[in-house]
mmCIF file of C-alpha atoms in Angstrom:
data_model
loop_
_atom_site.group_PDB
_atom_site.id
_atom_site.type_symbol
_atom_site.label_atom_id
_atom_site.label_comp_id
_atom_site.label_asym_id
_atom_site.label_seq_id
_atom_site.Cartn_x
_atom_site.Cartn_y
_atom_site.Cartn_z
ATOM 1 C CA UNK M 1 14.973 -0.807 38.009
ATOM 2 C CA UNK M 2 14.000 -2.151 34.585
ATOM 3 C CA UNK M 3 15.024 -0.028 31.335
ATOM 4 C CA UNK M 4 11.450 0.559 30.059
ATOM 5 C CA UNK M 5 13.203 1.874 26.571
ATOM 6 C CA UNK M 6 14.095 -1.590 25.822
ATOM 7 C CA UNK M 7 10.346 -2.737 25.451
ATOM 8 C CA UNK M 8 9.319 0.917 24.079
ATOM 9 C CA UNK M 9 8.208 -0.753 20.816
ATOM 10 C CA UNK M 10 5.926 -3.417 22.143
ATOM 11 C CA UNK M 11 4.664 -0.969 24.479
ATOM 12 C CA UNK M 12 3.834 1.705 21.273
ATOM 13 C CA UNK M 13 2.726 -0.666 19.241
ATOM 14 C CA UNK M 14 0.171 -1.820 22.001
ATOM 15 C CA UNK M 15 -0.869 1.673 21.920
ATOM 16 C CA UNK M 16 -1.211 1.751 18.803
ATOM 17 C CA UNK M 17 -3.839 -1.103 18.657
ATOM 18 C CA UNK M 18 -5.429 0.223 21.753
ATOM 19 C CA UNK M 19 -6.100 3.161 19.762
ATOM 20 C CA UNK M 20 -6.993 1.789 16.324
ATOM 21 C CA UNK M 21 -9.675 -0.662 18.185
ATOM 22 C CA UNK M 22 -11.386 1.859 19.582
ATOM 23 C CA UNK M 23 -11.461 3.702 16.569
ATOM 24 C CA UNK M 24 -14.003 1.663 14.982
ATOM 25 C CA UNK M 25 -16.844 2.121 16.777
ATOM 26 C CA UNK M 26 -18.486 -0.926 18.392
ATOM 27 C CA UNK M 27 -21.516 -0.854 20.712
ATOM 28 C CA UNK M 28 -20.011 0.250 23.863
ATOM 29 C CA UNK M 29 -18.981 3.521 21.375
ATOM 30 C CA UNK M 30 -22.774 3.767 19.416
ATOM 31 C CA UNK M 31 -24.165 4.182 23.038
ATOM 32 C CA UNK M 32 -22.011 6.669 24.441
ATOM 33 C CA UNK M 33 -22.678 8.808 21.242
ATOM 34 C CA UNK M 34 -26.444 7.817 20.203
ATOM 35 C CA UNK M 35 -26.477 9.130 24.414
ATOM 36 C CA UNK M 36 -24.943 12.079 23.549
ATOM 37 C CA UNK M 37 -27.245 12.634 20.522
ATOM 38 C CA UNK M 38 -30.918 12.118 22.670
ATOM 39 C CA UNK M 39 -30.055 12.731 26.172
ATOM 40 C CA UNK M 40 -27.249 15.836 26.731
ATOM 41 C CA UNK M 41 -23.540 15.911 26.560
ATOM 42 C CA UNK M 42 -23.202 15.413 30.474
ATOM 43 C CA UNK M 43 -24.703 12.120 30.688
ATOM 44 C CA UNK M 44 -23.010 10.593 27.391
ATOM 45 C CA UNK M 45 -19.578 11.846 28.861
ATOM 46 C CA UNK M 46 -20.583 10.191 32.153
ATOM 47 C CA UNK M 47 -21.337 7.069 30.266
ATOM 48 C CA UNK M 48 -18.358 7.273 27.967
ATOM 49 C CA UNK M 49 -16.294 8.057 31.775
ATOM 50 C CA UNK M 50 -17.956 4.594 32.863
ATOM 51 C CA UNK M 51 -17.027 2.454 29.844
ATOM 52 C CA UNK M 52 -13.613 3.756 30.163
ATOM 53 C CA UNK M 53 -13.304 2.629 33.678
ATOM 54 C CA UNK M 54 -14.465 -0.462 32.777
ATOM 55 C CA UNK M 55 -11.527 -0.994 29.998
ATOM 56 C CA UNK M 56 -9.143 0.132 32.776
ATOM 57 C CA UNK M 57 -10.382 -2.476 35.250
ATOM 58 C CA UNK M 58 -10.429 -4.991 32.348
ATOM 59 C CA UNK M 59 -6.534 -4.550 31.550
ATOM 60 C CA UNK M 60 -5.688 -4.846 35.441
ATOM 61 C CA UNK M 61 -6.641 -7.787 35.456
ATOM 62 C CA UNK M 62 -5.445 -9.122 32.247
ATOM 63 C CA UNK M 63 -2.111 -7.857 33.524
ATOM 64 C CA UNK M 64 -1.736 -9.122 36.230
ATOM 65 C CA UNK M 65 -3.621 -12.453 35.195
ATOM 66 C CA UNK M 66 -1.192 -12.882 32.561
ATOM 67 C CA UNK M 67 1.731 -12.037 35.027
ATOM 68 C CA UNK M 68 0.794 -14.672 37.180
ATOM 69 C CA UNK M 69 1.027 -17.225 34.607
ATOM 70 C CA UNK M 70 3.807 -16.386 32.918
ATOM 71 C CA UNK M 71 6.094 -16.474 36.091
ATOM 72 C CA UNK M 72 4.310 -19.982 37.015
ATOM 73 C CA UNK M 73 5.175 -21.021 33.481
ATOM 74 C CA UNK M 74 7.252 -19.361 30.787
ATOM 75 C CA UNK M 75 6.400 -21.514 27.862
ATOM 76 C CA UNK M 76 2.831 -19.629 28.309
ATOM 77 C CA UNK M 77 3.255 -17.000 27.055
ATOM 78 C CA UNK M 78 3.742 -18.923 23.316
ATOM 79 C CA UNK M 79 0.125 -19.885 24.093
ATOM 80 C CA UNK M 80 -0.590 -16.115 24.820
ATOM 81 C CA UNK M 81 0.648 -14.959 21.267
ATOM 82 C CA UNK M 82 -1.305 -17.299 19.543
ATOM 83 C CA UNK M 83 -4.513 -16.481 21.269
ATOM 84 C CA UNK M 84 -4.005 -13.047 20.811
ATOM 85 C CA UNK M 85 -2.504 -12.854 17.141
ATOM 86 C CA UNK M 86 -5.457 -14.963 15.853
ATOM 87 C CA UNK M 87 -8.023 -13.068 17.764
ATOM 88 C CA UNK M 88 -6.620 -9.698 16.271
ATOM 89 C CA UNK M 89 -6.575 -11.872 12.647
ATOM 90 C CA UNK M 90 -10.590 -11.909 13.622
ATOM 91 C CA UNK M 91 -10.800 -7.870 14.109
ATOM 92 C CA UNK M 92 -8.770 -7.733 11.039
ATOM 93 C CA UNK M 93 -11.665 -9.740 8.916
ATOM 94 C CA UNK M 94 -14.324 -8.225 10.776
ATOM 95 C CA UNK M 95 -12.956 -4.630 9.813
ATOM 96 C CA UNK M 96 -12.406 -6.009 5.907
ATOM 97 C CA UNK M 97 -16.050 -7.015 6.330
ATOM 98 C CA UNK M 98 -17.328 -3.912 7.472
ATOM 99 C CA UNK M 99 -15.620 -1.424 4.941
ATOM 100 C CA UNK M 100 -17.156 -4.026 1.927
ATOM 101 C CA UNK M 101 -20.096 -3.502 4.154
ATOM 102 C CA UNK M 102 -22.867 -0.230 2.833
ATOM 103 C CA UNK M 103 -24.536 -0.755 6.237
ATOM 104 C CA UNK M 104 -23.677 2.302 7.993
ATOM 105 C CA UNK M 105 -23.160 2.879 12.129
ATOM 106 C CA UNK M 106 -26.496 3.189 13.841
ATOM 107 C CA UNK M 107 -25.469 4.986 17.492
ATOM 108 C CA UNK M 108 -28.688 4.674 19.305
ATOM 109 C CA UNK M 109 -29.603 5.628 23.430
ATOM 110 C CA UNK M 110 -29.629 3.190 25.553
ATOM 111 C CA UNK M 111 -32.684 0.826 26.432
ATOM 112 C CA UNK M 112 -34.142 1.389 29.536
ATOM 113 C CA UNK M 113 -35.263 4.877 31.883
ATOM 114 C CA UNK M 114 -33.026 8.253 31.588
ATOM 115 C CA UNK M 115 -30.625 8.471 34.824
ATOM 116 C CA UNK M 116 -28.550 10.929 36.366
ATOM 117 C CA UNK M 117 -25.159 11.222 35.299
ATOM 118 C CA UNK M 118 -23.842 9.090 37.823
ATOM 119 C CA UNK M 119 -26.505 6.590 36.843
ATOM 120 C CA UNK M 120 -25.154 6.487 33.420
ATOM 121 C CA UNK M 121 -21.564 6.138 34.696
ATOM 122 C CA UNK M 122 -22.811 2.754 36.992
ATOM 123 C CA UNK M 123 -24.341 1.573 33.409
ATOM 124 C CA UNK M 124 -21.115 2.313 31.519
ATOM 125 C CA UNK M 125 -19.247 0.411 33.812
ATOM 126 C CA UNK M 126 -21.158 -2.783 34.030
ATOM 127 C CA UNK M 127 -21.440 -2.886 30.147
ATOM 128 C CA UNK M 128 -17.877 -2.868 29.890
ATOM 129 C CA UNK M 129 -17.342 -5.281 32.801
ATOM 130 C CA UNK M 130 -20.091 -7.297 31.362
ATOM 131 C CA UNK M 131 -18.781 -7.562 27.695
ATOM 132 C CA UNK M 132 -16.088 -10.890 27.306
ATOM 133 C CA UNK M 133 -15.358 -9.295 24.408
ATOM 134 C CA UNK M 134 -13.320 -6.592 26.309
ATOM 135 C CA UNK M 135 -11.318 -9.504 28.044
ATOM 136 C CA UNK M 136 -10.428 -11.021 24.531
ATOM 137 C CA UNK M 137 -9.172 -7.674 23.301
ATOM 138 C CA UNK M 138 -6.916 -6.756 26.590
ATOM 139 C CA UNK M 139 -5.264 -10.217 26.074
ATOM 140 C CA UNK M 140 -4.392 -9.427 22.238
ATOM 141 C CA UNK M 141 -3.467 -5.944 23.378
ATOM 142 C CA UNK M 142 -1.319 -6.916 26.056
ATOM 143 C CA UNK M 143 0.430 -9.489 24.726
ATOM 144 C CA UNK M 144 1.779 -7.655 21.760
ATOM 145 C CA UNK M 145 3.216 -5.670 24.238
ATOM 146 C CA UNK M 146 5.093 -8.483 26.468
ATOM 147 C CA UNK M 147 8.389 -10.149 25.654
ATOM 148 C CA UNK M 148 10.416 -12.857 26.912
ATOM 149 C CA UNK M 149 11.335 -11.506 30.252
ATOM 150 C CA UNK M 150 9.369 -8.558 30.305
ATOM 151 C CA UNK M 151 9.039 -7.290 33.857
ATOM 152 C CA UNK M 152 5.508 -6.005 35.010
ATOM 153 C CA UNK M 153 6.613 -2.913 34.635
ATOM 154 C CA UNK M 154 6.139 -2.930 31.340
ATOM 155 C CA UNK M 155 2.325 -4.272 31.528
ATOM 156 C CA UNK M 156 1.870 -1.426 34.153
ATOM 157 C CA UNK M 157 2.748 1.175 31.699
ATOM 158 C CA UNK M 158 0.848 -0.225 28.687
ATOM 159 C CA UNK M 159 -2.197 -0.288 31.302
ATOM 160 C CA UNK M 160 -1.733 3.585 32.729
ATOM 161 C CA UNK M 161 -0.929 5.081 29.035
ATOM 162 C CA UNK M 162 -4.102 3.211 27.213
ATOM 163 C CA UNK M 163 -6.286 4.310 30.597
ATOM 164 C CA UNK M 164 -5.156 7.873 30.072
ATOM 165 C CA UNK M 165 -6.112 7.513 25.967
ATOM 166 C CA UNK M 166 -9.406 6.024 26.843
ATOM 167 C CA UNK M 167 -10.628 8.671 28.775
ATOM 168 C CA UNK M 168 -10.095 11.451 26.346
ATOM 169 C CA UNK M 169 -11.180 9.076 23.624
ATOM 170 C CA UNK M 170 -14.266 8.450 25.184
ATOM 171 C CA UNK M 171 -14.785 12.221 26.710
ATOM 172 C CA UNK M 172 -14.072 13.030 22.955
ATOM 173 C CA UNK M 173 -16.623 10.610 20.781
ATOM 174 C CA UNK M 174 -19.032 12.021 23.656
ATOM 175 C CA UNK M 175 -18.241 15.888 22.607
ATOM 176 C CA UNK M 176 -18.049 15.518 18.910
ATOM 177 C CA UNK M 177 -20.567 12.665 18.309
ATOM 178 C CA UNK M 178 -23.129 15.105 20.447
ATOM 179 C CA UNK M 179 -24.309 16.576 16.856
ATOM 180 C CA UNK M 180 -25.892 14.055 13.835
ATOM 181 C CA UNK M 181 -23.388 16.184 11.779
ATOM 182 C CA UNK M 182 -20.029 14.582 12.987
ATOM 183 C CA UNK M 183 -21.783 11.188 12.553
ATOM 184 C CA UNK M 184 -22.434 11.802 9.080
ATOM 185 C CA UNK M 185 -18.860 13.057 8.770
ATOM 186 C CA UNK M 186 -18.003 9.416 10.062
ATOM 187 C CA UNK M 187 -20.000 7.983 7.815
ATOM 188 C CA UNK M 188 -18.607 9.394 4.908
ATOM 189 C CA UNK M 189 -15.251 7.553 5.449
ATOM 190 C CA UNK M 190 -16.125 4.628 7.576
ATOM 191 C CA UNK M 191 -15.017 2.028 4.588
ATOM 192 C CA UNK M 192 -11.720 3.782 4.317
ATOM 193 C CA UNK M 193 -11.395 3.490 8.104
ATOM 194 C CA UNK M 194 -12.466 0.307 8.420
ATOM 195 C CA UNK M 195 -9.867 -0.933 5.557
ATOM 196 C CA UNK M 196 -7.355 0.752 7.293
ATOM 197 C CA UNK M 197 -7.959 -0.678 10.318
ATOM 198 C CA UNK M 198 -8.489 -3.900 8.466
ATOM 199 C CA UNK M 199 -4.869 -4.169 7.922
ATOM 200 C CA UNK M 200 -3.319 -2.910 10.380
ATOM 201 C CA UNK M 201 -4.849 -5.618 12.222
ATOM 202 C CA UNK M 202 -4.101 -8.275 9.711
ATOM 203 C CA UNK M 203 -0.270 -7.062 10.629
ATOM 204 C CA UNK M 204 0.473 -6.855 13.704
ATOM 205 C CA UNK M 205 -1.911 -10.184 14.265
ATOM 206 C CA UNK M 206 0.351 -12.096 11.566
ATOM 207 C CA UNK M 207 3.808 -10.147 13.546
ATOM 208 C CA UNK M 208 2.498 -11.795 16.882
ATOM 209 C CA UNK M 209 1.887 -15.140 15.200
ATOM 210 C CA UNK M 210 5.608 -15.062 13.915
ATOM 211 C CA UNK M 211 7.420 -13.732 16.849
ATOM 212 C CA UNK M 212 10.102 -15.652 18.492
ATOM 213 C CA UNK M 213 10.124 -13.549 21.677
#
């Protein structure tokens, strides 16, 4: 039985950018809350329930995907850290870009008829599954995470603890983004947010760029 404790950091600090990516809201985010806003709380936390399985599914299989390669060949997962260090280099500039930015977040309902709940949850889903954005992100998340040697273990916990974080997350832009107050609370320190975010990505991007293991 692996010793988890010895990959604890890679495993926080994958948690970490798990958190801080979906802090800044992208569209996936606007709809759950502009859903909130214009159709009820039930069917924006059913949407927000469906995006979140959706990320879930997404880091399965970027777990096990990268699994697969790495124990087929080792000297991937060199390839791995660049891809994902200069993709979260990209969040990093599009964050820095975004606090410069006076545009502020625009969280609008989604196109289409009103559904049920469950309906919402099905379209949730298959906008996450949909987006090849989400697959970029799980690769940069997981591999911060992964080490020389790590056993899957380790991409099994990063998977269940960010699963866990999305779905309260989610639940929780759908509860307090449900009122045009909060949003205006955002939007009060959205530059500040964004720069933080900003460079936290610039970071741990330029850490996974540099690491030797």
């Amino acid at each position: 039985m692996p010793d988890l404790t010895l990959y604890f950091p890679g495993i926080l600090l994958a948690y970490t950018a798990f958190l801080l990516a979906i802090a800044s809201p992208g569209p996936n985010i606007l709809a759950v809350i502009g859903t909130s806003m214009s159709v009820g709380r039930a069917s924006g936390i059913a949407l927000a329930l469906g995006v979140a399985s959706g990320s879930f599914t997404w880091a399965l299989l970027t777990v096990f995907g990268l699994s697969a390669i790495l124990a087929a060949y080792a000297s991937a997962l060199l390839v791995i850290k660049i891809f994902g260090g200069t993709y979260l280099l990209w969040l990093a500039y599009k964050s820095f870009k975004s606090a410069a930015s006076s545009h502020d977040i625009e969280a609008k309902e989604l196109s289409g008829e009103r559904h049920r709940p469950l309906g919402y949850f099905k379209r949730g889903y298959i906008i996450q599954m949909t987006n090849p954005k989400a697959a970029l992100a799980w690769i940069a998340i997981i591999s911060i995470g992964l080490q020389d040697g790590a056993p899957l273990s380790v991409g099994i916990a990063i998977v269940v603890g960010t699963f866990v974080m999305s779905i309260a997350i989610h639940v929780l832009y759908a509860l307090a983004f449900s009122t045009p107050v909060m949003v205006r609370i955002y939007s009060r320190s959205r530059r500040v947010i964004q720069g933080v975010l900003g460079t936290f990505f610039a970071l741990a991007g330029l850490r996974l760029l540099t690491s030797r293991s």
